[in-house]
PDB file of C-alpha atoms in Angstrom:
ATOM      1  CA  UNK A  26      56.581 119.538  61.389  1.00  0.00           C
ATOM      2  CA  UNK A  27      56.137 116.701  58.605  1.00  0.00           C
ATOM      3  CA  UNK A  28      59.133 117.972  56.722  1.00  0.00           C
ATOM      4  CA  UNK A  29      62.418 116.365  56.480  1.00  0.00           C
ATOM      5  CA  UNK A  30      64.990 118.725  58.463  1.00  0.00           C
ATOM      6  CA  UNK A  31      66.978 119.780  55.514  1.00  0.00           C
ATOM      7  CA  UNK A  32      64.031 121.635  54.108  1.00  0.00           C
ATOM      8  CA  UNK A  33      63.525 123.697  57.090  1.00  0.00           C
ATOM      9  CA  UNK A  34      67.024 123.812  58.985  1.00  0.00           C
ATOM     10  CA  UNK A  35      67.046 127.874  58.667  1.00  0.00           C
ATOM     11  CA  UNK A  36      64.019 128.268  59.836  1.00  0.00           C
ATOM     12  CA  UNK A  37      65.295 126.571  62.621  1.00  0.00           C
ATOM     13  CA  UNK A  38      67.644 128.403  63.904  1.00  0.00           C
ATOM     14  CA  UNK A  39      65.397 131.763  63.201  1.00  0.00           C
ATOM     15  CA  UNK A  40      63.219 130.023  65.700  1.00  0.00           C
ATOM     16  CA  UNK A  41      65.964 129.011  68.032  1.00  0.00           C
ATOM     17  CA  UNK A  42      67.468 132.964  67.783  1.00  0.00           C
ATOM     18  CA  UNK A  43      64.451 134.398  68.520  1.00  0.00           C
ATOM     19  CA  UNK A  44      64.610 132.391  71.278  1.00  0.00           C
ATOM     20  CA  UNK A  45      67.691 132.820  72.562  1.00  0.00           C
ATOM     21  CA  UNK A  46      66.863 136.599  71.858  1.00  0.00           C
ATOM     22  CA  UNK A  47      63.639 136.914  74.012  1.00  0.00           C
ATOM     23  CA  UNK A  48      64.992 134.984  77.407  1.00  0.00           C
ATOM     24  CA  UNK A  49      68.851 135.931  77.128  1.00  0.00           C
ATOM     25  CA  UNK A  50      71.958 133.633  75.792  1.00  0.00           C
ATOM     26  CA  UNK A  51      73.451 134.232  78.883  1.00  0.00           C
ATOM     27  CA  UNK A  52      69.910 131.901  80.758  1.00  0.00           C
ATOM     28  CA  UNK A  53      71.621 129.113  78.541  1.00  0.00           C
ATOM     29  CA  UNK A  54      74.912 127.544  80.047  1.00  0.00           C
ATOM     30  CA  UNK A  55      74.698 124.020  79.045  1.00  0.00           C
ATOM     31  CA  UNK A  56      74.219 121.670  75.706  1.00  0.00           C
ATOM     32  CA  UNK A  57      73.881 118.147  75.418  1.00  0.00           C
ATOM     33  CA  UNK A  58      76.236 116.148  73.558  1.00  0.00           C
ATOM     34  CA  UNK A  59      76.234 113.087  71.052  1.00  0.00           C
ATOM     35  CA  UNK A  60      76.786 111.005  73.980  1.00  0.00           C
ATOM     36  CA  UNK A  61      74.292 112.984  76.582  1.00  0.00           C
ATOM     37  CA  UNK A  62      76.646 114.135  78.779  1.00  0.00           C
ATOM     38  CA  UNK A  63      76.148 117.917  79.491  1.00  0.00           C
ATOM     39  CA  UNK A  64      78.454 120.543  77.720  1.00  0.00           C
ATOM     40  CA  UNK A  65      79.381 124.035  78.326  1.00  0.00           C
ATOM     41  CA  UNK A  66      77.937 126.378  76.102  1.00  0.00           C
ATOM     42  CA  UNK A  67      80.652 128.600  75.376  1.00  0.00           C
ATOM     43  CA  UNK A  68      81.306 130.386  71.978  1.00  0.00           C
ATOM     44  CA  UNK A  69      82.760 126.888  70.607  1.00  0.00           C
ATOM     45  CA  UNK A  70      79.711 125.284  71.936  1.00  0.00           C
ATOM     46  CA  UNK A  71      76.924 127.629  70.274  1.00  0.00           C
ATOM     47  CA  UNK A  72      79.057 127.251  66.926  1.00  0.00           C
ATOM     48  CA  UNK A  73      78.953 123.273  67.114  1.00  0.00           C
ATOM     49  CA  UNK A  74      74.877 123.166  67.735  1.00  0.00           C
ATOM     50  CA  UNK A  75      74.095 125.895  65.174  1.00  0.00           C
ATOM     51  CA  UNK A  76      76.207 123.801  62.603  1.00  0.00           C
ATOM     52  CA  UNK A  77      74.304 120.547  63.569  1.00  0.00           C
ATOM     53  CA  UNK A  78      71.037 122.632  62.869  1.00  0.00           C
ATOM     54  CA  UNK A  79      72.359 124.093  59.589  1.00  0.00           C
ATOM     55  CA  UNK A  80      74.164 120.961  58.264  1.00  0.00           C
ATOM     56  CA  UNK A  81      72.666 117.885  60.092  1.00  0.00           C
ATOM     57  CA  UNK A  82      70.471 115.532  58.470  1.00  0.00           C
ATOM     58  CA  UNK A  83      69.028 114.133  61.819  1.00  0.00           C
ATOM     59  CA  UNK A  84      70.171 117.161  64.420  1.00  0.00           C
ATOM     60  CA  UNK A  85      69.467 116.690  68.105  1.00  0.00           C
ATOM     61  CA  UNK A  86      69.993 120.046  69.525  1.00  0.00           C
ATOM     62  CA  UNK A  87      69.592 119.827  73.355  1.00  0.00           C
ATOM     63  CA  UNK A  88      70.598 123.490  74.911  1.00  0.00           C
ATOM     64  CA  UNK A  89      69.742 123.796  79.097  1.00  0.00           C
ATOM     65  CA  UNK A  90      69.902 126.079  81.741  1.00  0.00           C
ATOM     66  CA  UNK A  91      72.480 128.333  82.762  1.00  0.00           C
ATOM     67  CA  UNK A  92      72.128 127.302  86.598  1.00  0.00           C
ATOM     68  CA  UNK A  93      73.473 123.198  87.139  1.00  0.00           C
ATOM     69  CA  UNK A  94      71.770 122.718  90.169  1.00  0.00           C
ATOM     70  CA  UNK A  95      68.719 125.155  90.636  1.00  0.00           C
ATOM     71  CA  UNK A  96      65.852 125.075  88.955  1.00  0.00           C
ATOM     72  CA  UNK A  97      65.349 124.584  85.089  1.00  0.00           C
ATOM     73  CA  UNK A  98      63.983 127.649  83.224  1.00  0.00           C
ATOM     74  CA  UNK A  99      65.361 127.829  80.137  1.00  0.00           C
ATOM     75  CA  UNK A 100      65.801 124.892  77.805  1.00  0.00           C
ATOM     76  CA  UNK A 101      65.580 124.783  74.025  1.00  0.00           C
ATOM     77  CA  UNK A 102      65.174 120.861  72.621  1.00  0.00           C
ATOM     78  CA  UNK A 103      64.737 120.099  68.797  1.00  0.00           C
ATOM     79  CA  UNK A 104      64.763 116.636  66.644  1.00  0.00           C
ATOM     80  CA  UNK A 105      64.621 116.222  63.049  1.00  0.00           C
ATOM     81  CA  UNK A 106      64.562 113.897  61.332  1.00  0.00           C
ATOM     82  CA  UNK A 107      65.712 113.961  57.232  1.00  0.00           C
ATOM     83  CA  UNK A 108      63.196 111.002  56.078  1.00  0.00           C
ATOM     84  CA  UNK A 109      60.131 111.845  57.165  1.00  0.00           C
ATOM     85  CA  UNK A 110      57.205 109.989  55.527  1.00  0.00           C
ATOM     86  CA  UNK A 111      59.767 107.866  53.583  1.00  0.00           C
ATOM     87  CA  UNK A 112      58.069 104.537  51.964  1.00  0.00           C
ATOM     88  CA  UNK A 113      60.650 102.591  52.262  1.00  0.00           C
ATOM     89  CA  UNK A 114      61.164 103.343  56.337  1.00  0.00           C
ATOM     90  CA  UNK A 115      59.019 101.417  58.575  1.00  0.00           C
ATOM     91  CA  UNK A 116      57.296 104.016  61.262  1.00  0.00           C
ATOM     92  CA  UNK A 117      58.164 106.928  58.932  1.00  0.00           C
ATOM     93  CA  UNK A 118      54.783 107.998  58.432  1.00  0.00           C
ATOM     94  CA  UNK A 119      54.873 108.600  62.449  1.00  0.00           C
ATOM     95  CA  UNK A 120      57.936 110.125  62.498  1.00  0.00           C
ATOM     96  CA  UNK A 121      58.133 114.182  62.763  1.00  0.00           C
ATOM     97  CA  UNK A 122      60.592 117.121  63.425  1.00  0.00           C
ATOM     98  CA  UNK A 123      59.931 118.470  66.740  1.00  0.00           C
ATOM     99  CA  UNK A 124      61.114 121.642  68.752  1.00  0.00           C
ATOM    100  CA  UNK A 125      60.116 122.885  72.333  1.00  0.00           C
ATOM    101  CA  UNK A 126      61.114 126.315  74.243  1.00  0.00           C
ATOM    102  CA  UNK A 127      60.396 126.717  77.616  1.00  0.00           C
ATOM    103  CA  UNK A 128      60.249 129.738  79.501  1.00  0.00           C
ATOM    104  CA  UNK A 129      59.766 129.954  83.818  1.00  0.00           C
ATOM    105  CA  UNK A 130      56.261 131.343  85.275  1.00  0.00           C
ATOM    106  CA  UNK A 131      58.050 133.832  86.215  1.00  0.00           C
ATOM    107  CA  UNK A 132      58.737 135.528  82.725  1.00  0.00           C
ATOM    108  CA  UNK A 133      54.774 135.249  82.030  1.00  0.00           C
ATOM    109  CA  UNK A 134      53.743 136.872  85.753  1.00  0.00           C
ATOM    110  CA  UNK A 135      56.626 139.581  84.836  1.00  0.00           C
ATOM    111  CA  UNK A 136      56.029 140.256  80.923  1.00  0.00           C
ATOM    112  CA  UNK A 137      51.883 139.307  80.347  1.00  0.00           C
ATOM    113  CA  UNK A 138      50.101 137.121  78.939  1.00  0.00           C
ATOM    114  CA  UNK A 139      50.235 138.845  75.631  1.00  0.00           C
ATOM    115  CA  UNK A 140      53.766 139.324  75.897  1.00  0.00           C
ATOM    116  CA  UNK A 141      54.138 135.760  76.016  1.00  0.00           C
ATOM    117  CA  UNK A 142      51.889 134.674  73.588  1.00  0.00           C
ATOM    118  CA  UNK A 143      53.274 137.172  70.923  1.00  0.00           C
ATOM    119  CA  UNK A 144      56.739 135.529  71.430  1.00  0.00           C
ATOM    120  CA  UNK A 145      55.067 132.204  70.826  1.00  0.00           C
ATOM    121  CA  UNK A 146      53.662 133.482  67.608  1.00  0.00           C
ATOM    122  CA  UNK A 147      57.505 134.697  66.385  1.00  0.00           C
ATOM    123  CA  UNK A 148      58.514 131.196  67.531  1.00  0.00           C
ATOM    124  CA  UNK A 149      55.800 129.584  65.115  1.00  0.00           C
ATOM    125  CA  UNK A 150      56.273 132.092  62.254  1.00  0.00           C
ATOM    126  CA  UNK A 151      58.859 130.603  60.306  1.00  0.00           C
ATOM    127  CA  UNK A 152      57.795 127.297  60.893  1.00  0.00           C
ATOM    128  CA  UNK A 153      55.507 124.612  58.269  1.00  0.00           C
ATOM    129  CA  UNK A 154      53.703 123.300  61.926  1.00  0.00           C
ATOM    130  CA  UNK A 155      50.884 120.467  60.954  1.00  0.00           C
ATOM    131  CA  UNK A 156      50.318 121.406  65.157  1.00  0.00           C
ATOM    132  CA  UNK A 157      52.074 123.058  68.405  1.00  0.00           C
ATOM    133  CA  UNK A 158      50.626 124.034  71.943  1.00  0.00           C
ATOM    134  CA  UNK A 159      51.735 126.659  74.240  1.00  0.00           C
ATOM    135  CA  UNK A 160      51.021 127.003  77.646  1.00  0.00           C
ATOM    136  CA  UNK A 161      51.564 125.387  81.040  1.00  0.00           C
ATOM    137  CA  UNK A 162      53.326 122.219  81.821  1.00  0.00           C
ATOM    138  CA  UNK A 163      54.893 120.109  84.220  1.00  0.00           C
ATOM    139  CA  UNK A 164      58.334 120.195  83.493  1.00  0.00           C
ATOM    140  CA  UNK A 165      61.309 118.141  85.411  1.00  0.00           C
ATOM    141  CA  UNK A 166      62.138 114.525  86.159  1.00  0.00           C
ATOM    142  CA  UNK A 167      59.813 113.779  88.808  1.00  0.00           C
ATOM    143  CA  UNK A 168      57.358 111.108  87.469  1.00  0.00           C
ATOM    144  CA  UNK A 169      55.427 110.350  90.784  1.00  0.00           C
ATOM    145  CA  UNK A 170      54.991 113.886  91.475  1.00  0.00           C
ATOM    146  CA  UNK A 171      53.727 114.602  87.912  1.00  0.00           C
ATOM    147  CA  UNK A 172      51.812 111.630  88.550  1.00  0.00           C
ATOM    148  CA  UNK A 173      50.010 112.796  91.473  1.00  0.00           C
ATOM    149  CA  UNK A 174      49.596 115.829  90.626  1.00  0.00           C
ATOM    150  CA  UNK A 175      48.298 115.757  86.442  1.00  0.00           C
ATOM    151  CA  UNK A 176      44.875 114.792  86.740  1.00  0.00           C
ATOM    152  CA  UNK A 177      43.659 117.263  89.359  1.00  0.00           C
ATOM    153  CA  UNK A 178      45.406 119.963  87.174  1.00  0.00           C
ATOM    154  CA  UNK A 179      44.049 119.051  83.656  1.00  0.00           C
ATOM    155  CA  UNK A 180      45.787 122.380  81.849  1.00  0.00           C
ATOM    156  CA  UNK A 181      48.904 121.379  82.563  1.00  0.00           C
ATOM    157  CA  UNK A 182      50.669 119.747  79.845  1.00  0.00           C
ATOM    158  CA  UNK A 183      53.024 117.056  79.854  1.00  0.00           C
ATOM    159  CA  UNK A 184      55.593 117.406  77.027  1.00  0.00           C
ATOM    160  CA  UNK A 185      57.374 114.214  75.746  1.00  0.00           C
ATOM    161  CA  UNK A 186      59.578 116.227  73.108  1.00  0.00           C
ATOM    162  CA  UNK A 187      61.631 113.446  71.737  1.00  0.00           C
ATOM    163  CA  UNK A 188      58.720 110.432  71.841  1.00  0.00           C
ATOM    164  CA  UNK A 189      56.480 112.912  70.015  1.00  0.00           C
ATOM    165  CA  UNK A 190      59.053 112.745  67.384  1.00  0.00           C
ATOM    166  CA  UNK A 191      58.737 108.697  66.751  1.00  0.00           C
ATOM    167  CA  UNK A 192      55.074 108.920  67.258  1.00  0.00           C
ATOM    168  CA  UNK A 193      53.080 111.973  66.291  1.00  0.00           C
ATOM    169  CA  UNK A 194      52.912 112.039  62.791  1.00  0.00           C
ATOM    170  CA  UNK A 195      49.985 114.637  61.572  1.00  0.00           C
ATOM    171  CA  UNK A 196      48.301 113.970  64.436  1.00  0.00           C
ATOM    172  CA  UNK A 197      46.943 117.046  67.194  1.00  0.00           C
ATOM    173  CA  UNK A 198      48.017 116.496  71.103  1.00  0.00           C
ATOM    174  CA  UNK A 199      44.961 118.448  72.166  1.00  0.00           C
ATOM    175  CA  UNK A 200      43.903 121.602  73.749  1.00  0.00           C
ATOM    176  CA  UNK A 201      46.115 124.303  75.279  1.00  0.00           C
ATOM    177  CA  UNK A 202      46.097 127.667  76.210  1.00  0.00           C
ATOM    178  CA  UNK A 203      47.581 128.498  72.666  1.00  0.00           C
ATOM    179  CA  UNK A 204      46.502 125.439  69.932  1.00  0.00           C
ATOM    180  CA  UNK A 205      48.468 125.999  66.747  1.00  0.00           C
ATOM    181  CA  UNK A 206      46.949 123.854  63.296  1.00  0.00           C
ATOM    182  CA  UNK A 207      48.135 123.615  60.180  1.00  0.00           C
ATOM    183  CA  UNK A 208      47.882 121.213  57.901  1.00  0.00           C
ATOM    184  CA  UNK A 209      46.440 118.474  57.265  1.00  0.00           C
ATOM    185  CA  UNK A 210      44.260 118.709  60.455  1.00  0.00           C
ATOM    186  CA  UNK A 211      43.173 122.797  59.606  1.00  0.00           C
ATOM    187  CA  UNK A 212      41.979 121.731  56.515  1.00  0.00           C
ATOM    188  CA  UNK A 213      40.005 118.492  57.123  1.00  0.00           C
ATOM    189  CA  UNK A 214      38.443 120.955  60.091  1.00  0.00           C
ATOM    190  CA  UNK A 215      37.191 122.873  56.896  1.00  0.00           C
ATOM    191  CA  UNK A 216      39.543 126.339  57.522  1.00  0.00           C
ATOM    192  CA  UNK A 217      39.335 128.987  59.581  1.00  0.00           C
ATOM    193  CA  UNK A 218      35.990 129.842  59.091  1.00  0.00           C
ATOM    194  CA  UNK A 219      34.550 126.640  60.207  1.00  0.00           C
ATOM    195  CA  UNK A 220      36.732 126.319  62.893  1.00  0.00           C
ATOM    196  CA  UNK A 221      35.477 129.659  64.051  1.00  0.00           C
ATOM    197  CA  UNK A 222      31.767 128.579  64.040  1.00  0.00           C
ATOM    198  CA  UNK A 223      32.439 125.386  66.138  1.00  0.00           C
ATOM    199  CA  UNK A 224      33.757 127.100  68.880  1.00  0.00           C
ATOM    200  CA  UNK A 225      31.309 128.834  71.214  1.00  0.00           C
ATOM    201  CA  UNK A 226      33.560 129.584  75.311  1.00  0.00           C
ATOM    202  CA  UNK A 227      33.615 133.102  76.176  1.00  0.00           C
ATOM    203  CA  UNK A 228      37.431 134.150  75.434  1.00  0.00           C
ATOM    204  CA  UNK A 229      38.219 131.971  72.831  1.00  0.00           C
ATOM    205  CA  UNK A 230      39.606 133.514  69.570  1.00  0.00           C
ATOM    206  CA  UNK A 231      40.790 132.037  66.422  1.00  0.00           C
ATOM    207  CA  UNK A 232      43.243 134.193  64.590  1.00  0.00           C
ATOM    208  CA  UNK A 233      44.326 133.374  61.078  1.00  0.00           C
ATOM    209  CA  UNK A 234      47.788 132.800  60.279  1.00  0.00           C
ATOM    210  CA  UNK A 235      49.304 132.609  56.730  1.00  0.00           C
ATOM    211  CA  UNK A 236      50.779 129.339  54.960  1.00  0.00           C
ATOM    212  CA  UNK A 237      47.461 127.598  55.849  1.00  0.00           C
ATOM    213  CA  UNK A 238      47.836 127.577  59.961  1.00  0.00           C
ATOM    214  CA  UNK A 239      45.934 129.659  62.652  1.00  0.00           C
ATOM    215  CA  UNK A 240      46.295 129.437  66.206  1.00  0.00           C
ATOM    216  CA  UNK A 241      43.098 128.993  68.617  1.00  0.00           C
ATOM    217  CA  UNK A 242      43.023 130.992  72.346  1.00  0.00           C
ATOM    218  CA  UNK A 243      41.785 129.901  75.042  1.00  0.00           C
ATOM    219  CA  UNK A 244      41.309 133.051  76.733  1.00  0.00           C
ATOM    220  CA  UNK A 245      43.567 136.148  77.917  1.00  0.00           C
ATOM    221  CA  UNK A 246      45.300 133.133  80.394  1.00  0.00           C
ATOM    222  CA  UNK A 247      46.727 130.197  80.640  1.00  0.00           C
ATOM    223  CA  UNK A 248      44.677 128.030  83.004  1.00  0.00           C
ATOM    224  CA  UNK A 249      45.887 125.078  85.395  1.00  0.00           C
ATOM    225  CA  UNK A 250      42.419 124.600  86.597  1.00  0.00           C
ATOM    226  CA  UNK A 251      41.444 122.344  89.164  1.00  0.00           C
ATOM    227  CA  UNK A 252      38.905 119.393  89.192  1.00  0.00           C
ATOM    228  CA  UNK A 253      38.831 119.105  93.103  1.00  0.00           C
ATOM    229  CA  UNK A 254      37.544 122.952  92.914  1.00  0.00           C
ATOM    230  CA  UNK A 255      35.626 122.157  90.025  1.00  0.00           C
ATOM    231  CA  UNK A 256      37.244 124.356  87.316  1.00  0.00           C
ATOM    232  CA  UNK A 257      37.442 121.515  84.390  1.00  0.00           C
ATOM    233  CA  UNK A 258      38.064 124.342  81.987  1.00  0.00           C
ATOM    234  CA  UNK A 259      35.440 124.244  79.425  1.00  0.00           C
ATOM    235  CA  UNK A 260      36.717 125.781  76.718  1.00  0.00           C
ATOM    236  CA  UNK A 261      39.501 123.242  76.831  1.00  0.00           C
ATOM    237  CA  UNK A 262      36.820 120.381  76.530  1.00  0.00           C
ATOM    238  CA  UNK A 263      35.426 122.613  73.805  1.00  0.00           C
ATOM    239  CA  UNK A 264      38.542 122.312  71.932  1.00  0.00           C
ATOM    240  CA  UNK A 265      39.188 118.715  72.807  1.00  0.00           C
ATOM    241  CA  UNK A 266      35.516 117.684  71.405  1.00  0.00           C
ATOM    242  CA  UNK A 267      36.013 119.376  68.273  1.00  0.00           C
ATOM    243  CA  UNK A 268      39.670 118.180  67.851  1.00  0.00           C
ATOM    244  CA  UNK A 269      38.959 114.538  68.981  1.00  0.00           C
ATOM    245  CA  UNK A 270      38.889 112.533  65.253  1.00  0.00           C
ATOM    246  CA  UNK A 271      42.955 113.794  65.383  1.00  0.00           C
ATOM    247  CA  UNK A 272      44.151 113.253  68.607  1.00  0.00           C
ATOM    248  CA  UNK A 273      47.352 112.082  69.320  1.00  0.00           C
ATOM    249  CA  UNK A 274      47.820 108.905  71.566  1.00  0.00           C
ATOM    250  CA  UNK A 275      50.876 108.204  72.657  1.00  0.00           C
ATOM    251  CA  UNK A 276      52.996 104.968  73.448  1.00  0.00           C
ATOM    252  CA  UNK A 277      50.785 103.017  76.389  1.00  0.00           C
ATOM    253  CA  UNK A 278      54.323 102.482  78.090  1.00  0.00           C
ATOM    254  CA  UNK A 279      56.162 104.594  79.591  1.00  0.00           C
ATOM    255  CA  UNK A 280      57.536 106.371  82.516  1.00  0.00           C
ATOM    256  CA  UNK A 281      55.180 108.417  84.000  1.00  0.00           C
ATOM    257  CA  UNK A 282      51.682 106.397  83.269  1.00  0.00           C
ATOM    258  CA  UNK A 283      50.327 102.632  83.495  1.00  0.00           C
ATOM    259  CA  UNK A 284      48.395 102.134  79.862  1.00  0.00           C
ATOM    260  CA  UNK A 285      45.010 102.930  81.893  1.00  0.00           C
ATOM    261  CA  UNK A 286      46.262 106.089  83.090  1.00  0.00           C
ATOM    262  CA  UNK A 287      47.946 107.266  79.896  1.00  0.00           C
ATOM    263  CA  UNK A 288      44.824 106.719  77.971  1.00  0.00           C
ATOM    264  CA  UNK A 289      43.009 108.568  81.184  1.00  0.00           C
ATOM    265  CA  UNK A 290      45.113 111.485  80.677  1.00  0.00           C
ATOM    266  CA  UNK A 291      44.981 112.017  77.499  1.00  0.00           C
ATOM    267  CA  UNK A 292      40.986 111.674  77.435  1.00  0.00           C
ATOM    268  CA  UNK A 293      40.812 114.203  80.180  1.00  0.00           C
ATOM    269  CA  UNK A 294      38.713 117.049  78.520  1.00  0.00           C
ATOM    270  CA  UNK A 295      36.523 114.214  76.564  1.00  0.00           C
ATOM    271  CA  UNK A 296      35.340 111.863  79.332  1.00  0.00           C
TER     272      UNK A 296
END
């Protein structure tokens, strides 16, 4: 979101309740603080980060799990930023607000894909997105597994929330299940309309959202797929081929690729 926080900070936290709403405030035991050490989220807790969202200029909200040692399900991360695109900032033009919600397999194998994707929509409403993606992703600290793992499993994302905030800018991070585009990218693309006749997989649907933004499908779901099996997802390199002019590329350091890989990774539907 290329806006600076202040602009947006409700529709924030309509976001972050709906949230909260759909998986349960009692999945959410933790928050992390100024210093990134993890707080209870008790009632004094939720009060604190909902008044950083509402009256921060440059909120890090940073809500986690209810479980400390188990697995992480549930997790809620947003940074805004209150100068975005500011001429007299160096990197500003870079710079964006960024949110990310997670939810377990588990809720989409118990609730449906559409259940899931609706809630991703009521995420999005209230929200001026230039881009977003839902849908699977590797998710945890473990860098060489990730690493092992990424290439043979090309749908699965790898979200770097609080990097894409320094870097992203206007720019698209490629094909997912869900692909959300606003502006500028929707535009350039030529609308809805011309998105629609560029895009030819069985499954894929582009559905027209107000404020200037639609949301592309990449069929009914989410797909890891599997290059040693030979699913490399086609409609995904659909996507990516059409998308390509505004794709993101991220920082070529950093802790999960060597600058090779990184670049391989990100190119993975386009080479």
């Amino acid at each position: 979101m290329r806006r600076p926080h202040v602009q947006m900070a409700q529709a924030v936290v309509r976001s972050m309740d709906t949230y909260v709403n759909a998986v349960g405030a009692e999945n959410l035991g933790f928050y992390v603080d100024d210093e990134g050490e993890g707080q209870e989220l008790d009632e004094e807790g939720w009060a604190l980060n909902r008044r950083k969202l509402l009256e921060g200029r440059w909120p890090r909200v940073i809500l986690v799990d209810a479980s400390a040692s188990g697995p992480q399900r549930y997790h809620f991360e947003y940074y805004g930023s209150a100068r975005v695109d500011d001429p007299e900032r160096r990197g500003s033009d870079k710079e964006a607000c960024v949110a990310s919600f997670w939810l377990p397999t588990e809720y989409l194998e118990e609730h449906g894909p559409e259940r899931v994707r609706a809630l991703a929509l009521e995420l999005a409403a209230p929200l001026p997105f230039c881009s977003g993606n839902g849908g699977l992703a590797f998710l945890g600290p473990n860098s060489e597994e990730i690493r092992e793992r990424c290439f043979r499993y090309p749908g699965m994302d790898i979200p770097e929330v609080e990097s894409f905030s320094y870097n992203i800018g206007t720019r698209v991070r490629g094909p997912s299940w869900l692909t959300f585009l606003g502006q500028p990218v929707l535009g350039e693309l030529g609308g809805v309309e011309a998105l629609r006749t560029r895009l030819h997989s069985p499954g894929t649907t582009v559905q027209e959202l107000d404020g200037g933004r639609a949301v592309v499908t990449l069929g009914e779901w989410p797909e890891a797929g599997d290059t040693e099996q030979g699913r490399t997802l086609p409609a995904y390199r659909e996507l990516a081929r059409v998308l390509e002019p505004w794709l993101y590329e991220g920082p070529l350091h950093d802790k999960v690729f060597s600058p090779k890989d990184r670049r391989r990774w990100e190119r993975r539907f386009l080479d």
